[in-house]
PDB file of C-alpha atoms in Angstrom:
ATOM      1  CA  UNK A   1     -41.506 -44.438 -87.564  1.00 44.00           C
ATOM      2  CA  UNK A   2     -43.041 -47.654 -88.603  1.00 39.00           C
ATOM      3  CA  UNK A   3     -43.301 -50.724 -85.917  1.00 30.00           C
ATOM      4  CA  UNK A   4     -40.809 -52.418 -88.090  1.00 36.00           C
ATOM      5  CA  UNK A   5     -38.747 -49.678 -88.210  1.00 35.00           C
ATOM      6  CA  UNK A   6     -38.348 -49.521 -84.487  1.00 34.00           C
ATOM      7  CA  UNK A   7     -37.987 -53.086 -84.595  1.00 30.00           C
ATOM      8  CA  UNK A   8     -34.892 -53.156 -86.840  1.00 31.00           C
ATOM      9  CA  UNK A   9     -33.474 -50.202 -85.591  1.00 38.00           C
ATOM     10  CA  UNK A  10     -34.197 -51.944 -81.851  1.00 35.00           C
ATOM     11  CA  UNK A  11     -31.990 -55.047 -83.184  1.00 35.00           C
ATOM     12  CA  UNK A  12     -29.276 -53.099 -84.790  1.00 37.00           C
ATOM     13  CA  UNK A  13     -28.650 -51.695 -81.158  1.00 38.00           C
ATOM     14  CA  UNK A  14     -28.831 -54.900 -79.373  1.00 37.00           C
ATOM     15  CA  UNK A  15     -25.900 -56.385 -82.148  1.00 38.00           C
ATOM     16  CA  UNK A  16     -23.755 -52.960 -81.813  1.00 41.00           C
ATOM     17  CA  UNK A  17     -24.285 -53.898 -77.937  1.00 42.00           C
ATOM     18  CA  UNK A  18     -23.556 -57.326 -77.958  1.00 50.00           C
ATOM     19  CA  UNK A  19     -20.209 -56.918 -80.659  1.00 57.00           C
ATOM     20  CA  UNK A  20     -17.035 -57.731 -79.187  1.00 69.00           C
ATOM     21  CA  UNK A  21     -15.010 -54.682 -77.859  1.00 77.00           C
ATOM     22  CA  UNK A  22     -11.427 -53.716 -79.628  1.00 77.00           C
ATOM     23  CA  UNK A  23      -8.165 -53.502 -77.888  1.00 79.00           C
ATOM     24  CA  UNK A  24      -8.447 -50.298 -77.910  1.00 82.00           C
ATOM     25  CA  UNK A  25     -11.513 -50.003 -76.105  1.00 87.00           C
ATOM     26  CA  UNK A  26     -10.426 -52.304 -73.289  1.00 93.00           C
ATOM     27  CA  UNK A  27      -7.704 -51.402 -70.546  1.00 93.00           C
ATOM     28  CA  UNK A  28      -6.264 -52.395 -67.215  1.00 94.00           C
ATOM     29  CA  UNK A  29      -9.094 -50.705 -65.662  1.00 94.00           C
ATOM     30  CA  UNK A  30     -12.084 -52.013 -67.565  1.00 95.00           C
ATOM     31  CA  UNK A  31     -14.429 -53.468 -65.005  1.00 96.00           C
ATOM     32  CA  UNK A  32     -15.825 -56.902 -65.792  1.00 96.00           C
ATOM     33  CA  UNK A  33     -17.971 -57.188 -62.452  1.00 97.00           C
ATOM     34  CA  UNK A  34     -18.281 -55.980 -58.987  1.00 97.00           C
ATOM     35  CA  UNK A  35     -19.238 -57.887 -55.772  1.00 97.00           C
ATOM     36  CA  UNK A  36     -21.243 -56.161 -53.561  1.00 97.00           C
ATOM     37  CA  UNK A  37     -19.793 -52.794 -54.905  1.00 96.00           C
ATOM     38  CA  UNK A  38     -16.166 -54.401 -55.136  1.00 96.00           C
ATOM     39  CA  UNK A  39     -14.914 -53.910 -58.562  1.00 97.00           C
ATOM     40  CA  UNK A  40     -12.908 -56.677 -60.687  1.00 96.00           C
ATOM     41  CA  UNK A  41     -11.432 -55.430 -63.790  1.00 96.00           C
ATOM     42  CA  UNK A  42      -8.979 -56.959 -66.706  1.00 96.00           C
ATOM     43  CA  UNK A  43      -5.871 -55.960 -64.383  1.00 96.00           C
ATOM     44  CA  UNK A  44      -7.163 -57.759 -61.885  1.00 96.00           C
ATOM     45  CA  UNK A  45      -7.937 -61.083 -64.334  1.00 96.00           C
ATOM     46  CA  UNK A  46      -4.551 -60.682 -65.970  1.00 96.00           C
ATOM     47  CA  UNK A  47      -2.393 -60.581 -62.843  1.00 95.00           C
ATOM     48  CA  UNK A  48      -4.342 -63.731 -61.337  1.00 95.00           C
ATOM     49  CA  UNK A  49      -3.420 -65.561 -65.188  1.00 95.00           C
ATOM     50  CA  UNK A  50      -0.136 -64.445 -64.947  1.00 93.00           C
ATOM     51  CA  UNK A  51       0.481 -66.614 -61.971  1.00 92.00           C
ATOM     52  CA  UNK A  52      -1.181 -70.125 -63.134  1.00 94.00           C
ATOM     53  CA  UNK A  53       0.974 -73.157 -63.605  1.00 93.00           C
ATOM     54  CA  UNK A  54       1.507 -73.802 -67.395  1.00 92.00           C
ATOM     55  CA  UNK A  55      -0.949 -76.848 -67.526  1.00 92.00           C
ATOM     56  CA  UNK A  56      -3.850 -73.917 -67.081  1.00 93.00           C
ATOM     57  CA  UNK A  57      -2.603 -71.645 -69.595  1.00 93.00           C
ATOM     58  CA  UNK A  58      -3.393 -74.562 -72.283  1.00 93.00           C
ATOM     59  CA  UNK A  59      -7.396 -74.243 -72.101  1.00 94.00           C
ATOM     60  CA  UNK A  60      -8.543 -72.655 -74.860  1.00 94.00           C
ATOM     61  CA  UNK A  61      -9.429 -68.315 -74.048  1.00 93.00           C
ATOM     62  CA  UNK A  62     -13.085 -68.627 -73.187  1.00 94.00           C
ATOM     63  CA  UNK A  63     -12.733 -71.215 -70.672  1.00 95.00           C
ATOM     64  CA  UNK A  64     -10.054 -69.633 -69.194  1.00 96.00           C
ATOM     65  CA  UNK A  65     -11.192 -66.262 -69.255  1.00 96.00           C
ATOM     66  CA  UNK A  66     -14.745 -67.918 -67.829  1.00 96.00           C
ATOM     67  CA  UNK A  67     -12.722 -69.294 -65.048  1.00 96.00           C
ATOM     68  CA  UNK A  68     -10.743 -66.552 -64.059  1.00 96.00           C
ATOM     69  CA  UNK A  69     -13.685 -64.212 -63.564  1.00 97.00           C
ATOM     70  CA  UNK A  70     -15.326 -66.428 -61.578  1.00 97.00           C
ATOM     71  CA  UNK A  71     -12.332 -67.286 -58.803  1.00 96.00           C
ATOM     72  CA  UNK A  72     -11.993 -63.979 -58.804  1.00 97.00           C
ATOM     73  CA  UNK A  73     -16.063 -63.194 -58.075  1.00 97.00           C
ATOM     74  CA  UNK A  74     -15.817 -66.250 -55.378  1.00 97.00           C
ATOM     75  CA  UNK A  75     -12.027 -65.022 -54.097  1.00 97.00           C
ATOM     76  CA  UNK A  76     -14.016 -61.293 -53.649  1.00 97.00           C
ATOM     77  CA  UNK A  77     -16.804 -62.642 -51.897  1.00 97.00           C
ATOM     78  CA  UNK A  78     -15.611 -64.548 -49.172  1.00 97.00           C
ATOM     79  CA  UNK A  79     -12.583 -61.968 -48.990  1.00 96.00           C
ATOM     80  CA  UNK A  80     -15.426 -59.808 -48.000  1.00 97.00           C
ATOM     81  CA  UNK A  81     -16.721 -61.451 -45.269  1.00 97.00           C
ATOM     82  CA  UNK A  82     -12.957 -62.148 -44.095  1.00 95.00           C
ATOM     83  CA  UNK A  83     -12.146 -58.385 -43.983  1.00 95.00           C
ATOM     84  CA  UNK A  84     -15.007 -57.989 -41.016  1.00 95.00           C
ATOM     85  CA  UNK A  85     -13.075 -60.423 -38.668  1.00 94.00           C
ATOM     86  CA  UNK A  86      -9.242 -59.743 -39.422  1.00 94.00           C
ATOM     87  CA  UNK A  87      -7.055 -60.625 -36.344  1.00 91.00           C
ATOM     88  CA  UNK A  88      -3.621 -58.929 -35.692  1.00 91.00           C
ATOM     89  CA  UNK A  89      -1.939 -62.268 -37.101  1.00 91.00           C
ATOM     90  CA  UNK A  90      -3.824 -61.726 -40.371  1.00 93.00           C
ATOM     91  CA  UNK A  91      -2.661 -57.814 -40.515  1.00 94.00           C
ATOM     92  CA  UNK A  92       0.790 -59.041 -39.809  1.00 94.00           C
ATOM     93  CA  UNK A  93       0.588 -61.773 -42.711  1.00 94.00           C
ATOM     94  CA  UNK A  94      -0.905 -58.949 -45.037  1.00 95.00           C
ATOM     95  CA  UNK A  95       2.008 -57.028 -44.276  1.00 96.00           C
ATOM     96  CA  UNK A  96       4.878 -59.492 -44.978  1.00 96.00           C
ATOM     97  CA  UNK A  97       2.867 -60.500 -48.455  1.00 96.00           C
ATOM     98  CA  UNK A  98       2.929 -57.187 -49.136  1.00 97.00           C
ATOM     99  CA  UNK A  99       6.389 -56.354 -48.595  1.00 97.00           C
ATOM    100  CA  UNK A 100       7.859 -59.835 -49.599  1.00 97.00           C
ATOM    101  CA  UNK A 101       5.960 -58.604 -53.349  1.00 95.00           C
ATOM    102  CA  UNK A 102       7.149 -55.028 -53.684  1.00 97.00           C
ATOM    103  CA  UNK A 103      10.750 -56.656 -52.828  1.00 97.00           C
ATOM    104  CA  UNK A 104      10.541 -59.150 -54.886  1.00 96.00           C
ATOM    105  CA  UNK A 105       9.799 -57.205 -58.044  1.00 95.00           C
ATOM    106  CA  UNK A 106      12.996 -55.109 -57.140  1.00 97.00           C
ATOM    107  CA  UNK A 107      14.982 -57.674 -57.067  1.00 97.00           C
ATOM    108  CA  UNK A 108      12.993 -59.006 -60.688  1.00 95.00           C
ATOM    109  CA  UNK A 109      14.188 -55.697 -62.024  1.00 96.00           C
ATOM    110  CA  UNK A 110      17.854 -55.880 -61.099  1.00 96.00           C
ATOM    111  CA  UNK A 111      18.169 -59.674 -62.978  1.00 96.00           C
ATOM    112  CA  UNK A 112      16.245 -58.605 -65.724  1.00 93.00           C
ATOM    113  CA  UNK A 113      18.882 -55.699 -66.594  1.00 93.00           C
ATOM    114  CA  UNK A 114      21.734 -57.822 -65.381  1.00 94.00           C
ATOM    115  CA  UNK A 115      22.525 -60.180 -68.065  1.00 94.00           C
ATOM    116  CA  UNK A 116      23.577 -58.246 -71.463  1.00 94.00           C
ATOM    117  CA  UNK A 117      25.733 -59.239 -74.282  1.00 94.00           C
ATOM    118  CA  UNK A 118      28.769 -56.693 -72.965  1.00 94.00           C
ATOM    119  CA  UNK A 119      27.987 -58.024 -69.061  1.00 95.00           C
ATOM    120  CA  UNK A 120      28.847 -61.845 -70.063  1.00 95.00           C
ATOM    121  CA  UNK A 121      32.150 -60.691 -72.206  1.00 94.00           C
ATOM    122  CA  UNK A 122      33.176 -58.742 -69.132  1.00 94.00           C
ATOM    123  CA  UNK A 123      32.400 -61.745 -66.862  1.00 94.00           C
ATOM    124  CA  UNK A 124      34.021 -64.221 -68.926  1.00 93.00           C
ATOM    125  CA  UNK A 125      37.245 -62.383 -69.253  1.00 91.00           C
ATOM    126  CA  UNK A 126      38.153 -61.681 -65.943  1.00 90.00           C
ATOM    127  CA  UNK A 127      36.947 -64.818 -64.944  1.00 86.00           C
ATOM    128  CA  UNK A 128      38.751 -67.189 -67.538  1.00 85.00           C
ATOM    129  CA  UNK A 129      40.550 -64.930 -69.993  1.00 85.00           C
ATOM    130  CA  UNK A 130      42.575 -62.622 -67.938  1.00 84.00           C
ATOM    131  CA  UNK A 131      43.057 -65.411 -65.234  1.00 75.00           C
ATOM    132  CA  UNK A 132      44.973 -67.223 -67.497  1.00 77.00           C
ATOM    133  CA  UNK A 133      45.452 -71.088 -67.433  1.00 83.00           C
ATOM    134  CA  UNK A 134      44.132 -72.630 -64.842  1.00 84.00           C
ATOM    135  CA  UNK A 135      45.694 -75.809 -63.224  1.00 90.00           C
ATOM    136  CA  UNK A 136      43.711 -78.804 -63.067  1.00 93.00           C
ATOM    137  CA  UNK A 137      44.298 -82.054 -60.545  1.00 96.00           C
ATOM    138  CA  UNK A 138      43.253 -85.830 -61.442  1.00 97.00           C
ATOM    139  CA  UNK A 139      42.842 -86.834 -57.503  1.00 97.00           C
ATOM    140  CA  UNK A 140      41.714 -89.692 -55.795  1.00 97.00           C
ATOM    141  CA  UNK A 141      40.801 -89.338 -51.467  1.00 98.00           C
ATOM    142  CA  UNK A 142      39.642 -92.271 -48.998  1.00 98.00           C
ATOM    143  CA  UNK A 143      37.131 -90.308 -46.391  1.00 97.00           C
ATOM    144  CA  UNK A 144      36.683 -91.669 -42.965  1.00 97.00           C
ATOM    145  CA  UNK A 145      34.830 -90.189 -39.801  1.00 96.00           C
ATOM    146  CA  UNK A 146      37.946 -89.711 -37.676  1.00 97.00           C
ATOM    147  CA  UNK A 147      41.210 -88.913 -36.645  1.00 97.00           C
ATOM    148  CA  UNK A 148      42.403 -92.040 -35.500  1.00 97.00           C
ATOM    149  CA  UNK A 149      40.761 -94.167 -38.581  1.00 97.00           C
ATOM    150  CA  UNK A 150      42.734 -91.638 -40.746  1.00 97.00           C
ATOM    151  CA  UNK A 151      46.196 -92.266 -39.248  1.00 97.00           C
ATOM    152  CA  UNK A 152      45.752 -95.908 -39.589  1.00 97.00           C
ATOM    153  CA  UNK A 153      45.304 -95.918 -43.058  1.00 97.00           C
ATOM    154  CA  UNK A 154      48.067 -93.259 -43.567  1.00 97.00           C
ATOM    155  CA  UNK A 155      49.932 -96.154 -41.863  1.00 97.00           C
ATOM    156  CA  UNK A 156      48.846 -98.733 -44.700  1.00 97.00           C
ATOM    157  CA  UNK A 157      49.606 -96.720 -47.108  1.00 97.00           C
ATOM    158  CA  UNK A 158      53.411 -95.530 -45.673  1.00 96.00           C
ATOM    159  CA  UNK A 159      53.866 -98.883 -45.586  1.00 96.00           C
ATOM    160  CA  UNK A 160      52.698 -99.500 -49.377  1.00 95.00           C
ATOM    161  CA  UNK A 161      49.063-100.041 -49.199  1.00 96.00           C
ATOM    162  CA  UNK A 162      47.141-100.118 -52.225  1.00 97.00           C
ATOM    163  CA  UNK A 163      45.319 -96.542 -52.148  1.00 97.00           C
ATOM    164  CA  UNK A 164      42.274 -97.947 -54.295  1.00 97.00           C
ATOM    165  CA  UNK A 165      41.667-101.262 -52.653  1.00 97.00           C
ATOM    166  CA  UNK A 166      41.895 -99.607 -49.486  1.00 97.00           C
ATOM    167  CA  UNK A 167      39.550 -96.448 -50.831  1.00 97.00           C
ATOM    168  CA  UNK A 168      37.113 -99.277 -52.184  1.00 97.00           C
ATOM    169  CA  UNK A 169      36.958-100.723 -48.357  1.00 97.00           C
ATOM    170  CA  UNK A 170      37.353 -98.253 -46.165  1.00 96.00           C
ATOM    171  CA  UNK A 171      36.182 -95.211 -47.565  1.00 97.00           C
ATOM    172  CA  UNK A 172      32.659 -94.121 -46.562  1.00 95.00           C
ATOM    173  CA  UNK A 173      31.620 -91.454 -49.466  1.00 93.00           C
ATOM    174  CA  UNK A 174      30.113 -92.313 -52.898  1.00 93.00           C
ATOM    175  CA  UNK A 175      33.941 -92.456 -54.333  1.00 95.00           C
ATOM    176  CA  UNK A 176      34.447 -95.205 -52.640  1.00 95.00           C
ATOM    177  CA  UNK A 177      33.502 -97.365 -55.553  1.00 95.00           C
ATOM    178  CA  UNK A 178      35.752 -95.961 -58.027  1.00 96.00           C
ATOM    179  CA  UNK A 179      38.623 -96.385 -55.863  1.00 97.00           C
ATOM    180  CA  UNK A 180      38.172 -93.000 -54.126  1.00 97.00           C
ATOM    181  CA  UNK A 181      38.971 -91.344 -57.509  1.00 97.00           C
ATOM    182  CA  UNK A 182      37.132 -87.493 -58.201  1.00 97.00           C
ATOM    183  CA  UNK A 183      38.184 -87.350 -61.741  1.00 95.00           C
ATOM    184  CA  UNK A 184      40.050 -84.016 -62.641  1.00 95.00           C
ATOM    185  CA  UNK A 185      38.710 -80.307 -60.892  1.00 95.00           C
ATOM    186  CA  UNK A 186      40.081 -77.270 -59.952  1.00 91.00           C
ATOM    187  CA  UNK A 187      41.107 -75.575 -56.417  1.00 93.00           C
ATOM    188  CA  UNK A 188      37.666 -73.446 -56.528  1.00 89.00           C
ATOM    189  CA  UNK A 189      35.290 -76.569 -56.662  1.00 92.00           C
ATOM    190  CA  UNK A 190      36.923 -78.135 -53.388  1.00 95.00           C
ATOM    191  CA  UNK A 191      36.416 -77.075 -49.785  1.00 94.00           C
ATOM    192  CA  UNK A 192      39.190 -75.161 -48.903  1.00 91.00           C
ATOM    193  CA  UNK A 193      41.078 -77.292 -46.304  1.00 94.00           C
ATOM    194  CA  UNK A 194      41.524 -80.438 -49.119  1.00 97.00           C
ATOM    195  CA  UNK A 195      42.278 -77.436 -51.768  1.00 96.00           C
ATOM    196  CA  UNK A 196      44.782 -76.221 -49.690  1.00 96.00           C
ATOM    197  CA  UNK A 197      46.311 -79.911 -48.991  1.00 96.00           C
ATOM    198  CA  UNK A 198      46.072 -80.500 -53.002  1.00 97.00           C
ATOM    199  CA  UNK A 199      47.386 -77.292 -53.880  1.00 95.00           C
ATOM    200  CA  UNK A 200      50.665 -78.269 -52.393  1.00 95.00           C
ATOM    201  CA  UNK A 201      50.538 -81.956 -53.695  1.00 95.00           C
ATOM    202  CA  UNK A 202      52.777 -83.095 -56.350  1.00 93.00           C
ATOM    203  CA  UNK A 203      51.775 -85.523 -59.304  1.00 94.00           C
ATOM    204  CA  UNK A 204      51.754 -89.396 -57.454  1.00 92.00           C
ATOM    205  CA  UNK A 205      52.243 -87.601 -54.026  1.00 95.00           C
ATOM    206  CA  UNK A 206      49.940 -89.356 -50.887  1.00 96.00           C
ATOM    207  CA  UNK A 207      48.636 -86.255 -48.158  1.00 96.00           C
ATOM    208  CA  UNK A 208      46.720 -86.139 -45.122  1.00 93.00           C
ATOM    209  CA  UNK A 209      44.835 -86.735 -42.610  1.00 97.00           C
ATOM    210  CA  UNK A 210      42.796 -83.965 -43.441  1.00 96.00           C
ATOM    211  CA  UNK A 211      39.647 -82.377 -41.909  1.00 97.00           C
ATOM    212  CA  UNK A 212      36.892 -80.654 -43.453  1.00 96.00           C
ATOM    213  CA  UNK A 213      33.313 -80.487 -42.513  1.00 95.00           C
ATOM    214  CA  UNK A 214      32.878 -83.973 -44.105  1.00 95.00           C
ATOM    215  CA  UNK A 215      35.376 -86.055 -42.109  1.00 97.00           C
ATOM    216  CA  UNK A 216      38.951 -86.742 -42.612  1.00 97.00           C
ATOM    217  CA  UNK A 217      40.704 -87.308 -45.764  1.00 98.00           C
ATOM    218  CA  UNK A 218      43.590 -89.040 -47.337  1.00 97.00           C
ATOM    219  CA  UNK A 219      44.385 -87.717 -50.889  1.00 98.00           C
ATOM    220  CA  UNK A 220      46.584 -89.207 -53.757  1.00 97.00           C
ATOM    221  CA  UNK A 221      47.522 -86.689 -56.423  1.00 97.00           C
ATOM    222  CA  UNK A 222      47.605 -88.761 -60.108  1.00 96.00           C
ATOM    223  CA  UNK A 223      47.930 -86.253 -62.525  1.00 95.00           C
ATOM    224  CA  UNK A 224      48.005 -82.238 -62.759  1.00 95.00           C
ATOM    225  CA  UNK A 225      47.582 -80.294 -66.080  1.00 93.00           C
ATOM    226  CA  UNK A 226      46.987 -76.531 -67.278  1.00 90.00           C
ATOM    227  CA  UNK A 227      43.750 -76.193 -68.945  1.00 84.00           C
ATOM    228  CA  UNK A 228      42.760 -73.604 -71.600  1.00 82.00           C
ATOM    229  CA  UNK A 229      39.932 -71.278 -70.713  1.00 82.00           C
ATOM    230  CA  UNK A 230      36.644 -72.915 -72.189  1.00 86.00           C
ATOM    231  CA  UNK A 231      34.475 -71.212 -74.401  1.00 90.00           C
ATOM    232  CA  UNK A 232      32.227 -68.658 -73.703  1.00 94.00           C
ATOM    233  CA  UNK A 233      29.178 -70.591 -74.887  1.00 94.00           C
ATOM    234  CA  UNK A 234      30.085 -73.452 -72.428  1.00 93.00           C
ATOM    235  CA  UNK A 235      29.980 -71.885 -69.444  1.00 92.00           C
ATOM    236  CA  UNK A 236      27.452 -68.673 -70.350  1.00 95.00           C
ATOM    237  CA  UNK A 237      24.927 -70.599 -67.940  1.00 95.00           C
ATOM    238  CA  UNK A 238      27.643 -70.460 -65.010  1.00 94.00           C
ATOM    239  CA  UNK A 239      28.088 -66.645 -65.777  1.00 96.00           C
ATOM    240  CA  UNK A 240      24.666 -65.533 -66.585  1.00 96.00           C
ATOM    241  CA  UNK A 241      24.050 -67.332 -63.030  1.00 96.00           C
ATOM    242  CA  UNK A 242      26.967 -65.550 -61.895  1.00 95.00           C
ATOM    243  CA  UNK A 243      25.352 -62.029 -62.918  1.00 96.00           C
ATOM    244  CA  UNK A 244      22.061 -62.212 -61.461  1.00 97.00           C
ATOM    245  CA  UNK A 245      23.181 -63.295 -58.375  1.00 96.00           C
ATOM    246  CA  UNK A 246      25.772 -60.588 -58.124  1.00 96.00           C
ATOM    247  CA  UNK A 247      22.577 -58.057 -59.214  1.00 97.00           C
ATOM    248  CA  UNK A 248      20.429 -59.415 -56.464  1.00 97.00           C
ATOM    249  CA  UNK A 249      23.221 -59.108 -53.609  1.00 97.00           C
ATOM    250  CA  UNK A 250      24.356 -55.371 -54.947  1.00 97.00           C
ATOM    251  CA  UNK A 251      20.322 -54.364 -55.087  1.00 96.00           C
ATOM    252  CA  UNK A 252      19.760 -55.302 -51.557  1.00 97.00           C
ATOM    253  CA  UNK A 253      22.922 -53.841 -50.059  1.00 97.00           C
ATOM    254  CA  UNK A 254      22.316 -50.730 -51.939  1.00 97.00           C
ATOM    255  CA  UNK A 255      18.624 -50.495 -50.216  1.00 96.00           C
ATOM    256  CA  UNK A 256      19.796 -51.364 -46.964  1.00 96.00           C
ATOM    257  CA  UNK A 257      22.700 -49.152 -47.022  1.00 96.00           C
ATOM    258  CA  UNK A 258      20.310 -45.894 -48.627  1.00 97.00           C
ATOM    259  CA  UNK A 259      17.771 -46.908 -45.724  1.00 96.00           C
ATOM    260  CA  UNK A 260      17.989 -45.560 -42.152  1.00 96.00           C
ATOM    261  CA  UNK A 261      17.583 -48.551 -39.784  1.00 95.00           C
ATOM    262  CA  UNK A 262      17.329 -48.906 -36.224  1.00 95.00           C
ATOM    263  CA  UNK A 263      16.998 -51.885 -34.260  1.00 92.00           C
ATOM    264  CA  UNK A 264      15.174 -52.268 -31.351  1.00 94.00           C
ATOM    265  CA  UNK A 265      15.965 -56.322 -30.089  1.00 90.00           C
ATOM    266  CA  UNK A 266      18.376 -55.608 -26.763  1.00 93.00           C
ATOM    267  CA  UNK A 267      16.645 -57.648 -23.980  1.00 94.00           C
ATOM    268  CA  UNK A 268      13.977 -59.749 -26.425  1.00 93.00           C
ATOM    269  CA  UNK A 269      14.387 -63.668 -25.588  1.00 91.00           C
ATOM    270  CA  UNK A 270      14.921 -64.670 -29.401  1.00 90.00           C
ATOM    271  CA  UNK A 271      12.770 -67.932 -28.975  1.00 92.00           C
ATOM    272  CA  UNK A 272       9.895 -65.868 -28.466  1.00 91.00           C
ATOM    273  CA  UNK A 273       9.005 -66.133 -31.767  1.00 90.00           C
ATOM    274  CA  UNK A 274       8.204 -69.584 -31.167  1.00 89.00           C
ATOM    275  CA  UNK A 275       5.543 -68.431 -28.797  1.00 89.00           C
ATOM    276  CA  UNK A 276       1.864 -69.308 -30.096  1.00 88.00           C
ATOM    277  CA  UNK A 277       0.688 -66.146 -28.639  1.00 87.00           C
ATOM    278  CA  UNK A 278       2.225 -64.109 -31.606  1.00 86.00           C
ATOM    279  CA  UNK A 279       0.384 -66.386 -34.062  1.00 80.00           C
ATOM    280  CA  UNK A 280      -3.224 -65.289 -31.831  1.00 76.00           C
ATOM    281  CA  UNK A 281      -3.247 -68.889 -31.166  1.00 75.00           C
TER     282      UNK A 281
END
């Protein structure tokens, strides 16, 4: 073989070398460096990718793929080093990562298999089909932060007070400026003492003092009315809302109820997690 033969055949290797790999030939596993032994692959690039904010995911494939590699090379190196001088606080971090991961793609899997076309039409018919009409109340309420301030403005009112002017003086919520009025709702939206009060109301009827977590209220019932159900399509959000959060709540009973527990916290002050000490501080 001629020196230009080698030569070509030399430079036909170099370009078969240098061609960009298929698909195919590329996996999870592929390594695309290793730090002092420590091997980074595609997995490892397209995990890290997978969690960037959208603004990152903009940049065109080289500079991103460029970028990747190298946090990942710098991430490696100096996770090196930190590996030689872990403390039991950095263990116990490791461990809660860990866990709070594998959880959390549980809990991934039970929304994503949640929500179906049949799911929704179940949800929507008990909740608004078979329920029938629901009643609806156009209520207004003056809130005030106690007892007594409550009774005195029942006494106003008894005595033919006008409930918005006083609602636009007295009361101390956002209401206050539309003459206490909430527009119409239904029972489920309220707290349950002022649902209960309103439930019993009649149209143009005046209740309270009433307490709730808020302070006390005086309530005027305007109007009441039976709605029809609303359309699926308006309230699929609420459902599909509705479903996942029901999917979350049965996966983790489920686990905890499959799981043998035992708890070991008789006698254990519980502010001691406050301590530094358990933080090696």
């Amino acid at each position: 073989m001629s020196f230009g033969t080698k030569l070509l055949a030399a430079s036909a290797m170099v370009l078969a070398l240098s061609a960009p790999l298929s698909a195919a030939d590329l996996s999870a596993e592929t390594v695309v460096a290793t730090v002092n032994g420590t091997n980074i692959t595609l997995g490892h690039m397209a995990a890290l990718r997978a969690g960037l904010p959208e603004g990152y995911l903009v940049l065109p494939d080289e500079i991103l793929f460029d970028g990747i590699l190298q946090q990942l090379i710098q991430q490696t190196a100096l996770a090196q080093i930190a590996e030689t001088r872990l403390t039991q606080r950095d263990h116990d971090m490791l461990e809660v990562q860990r866990l709070n991961y594998l959880a959390s793609t549980m809990l991934d899997e039970a929304v994503s298999s949640a929500v179906s076309d049949e799911a929704l039409t179940a949800a929507y018919e008990a909740q608004y089909v078979s329920a029938g009409p629901v009643r609806e109340y156009n209520a207004a309420h003056i809130l005030v932060a106690t007892e007594d301030e409550a009774k005195a403005i029942r006494a106003e009112l008894d005595a033919g007070g006008d409930f918005a002017a006083i609602a636009r003086l007295k009361s101390t919520d956002g209401a206050a400026a539309d003459g206490g009025a909430l527009g119409w709702f239904t029972l489920d939206v309220m707290v349950e003492p002022f649902a209960d009060a309103v439930a019993q109301m009649e149209a143009g009827q005046i209740g309270g003092p009433v307490q709730t977590e808020y302070g006390w209220h005086l309530i005027k019932v305007s109007e009441t009315r039976l709605a029809n159900a609303p359309t699926l399509a308006s309230v699929r959000a609420e459902l599909v809302n509705k479903l996942q959060n029901d999917a979350v709540q049965n996966r983790l009973d489920q686990a905890v109820a499959e799981a043998e527990i035992v708890e070991s916290v008789e006698g254990i002050d519980k502010a001691i997690l406050k301590d530094p000490a358990l933080r090696g501080e």
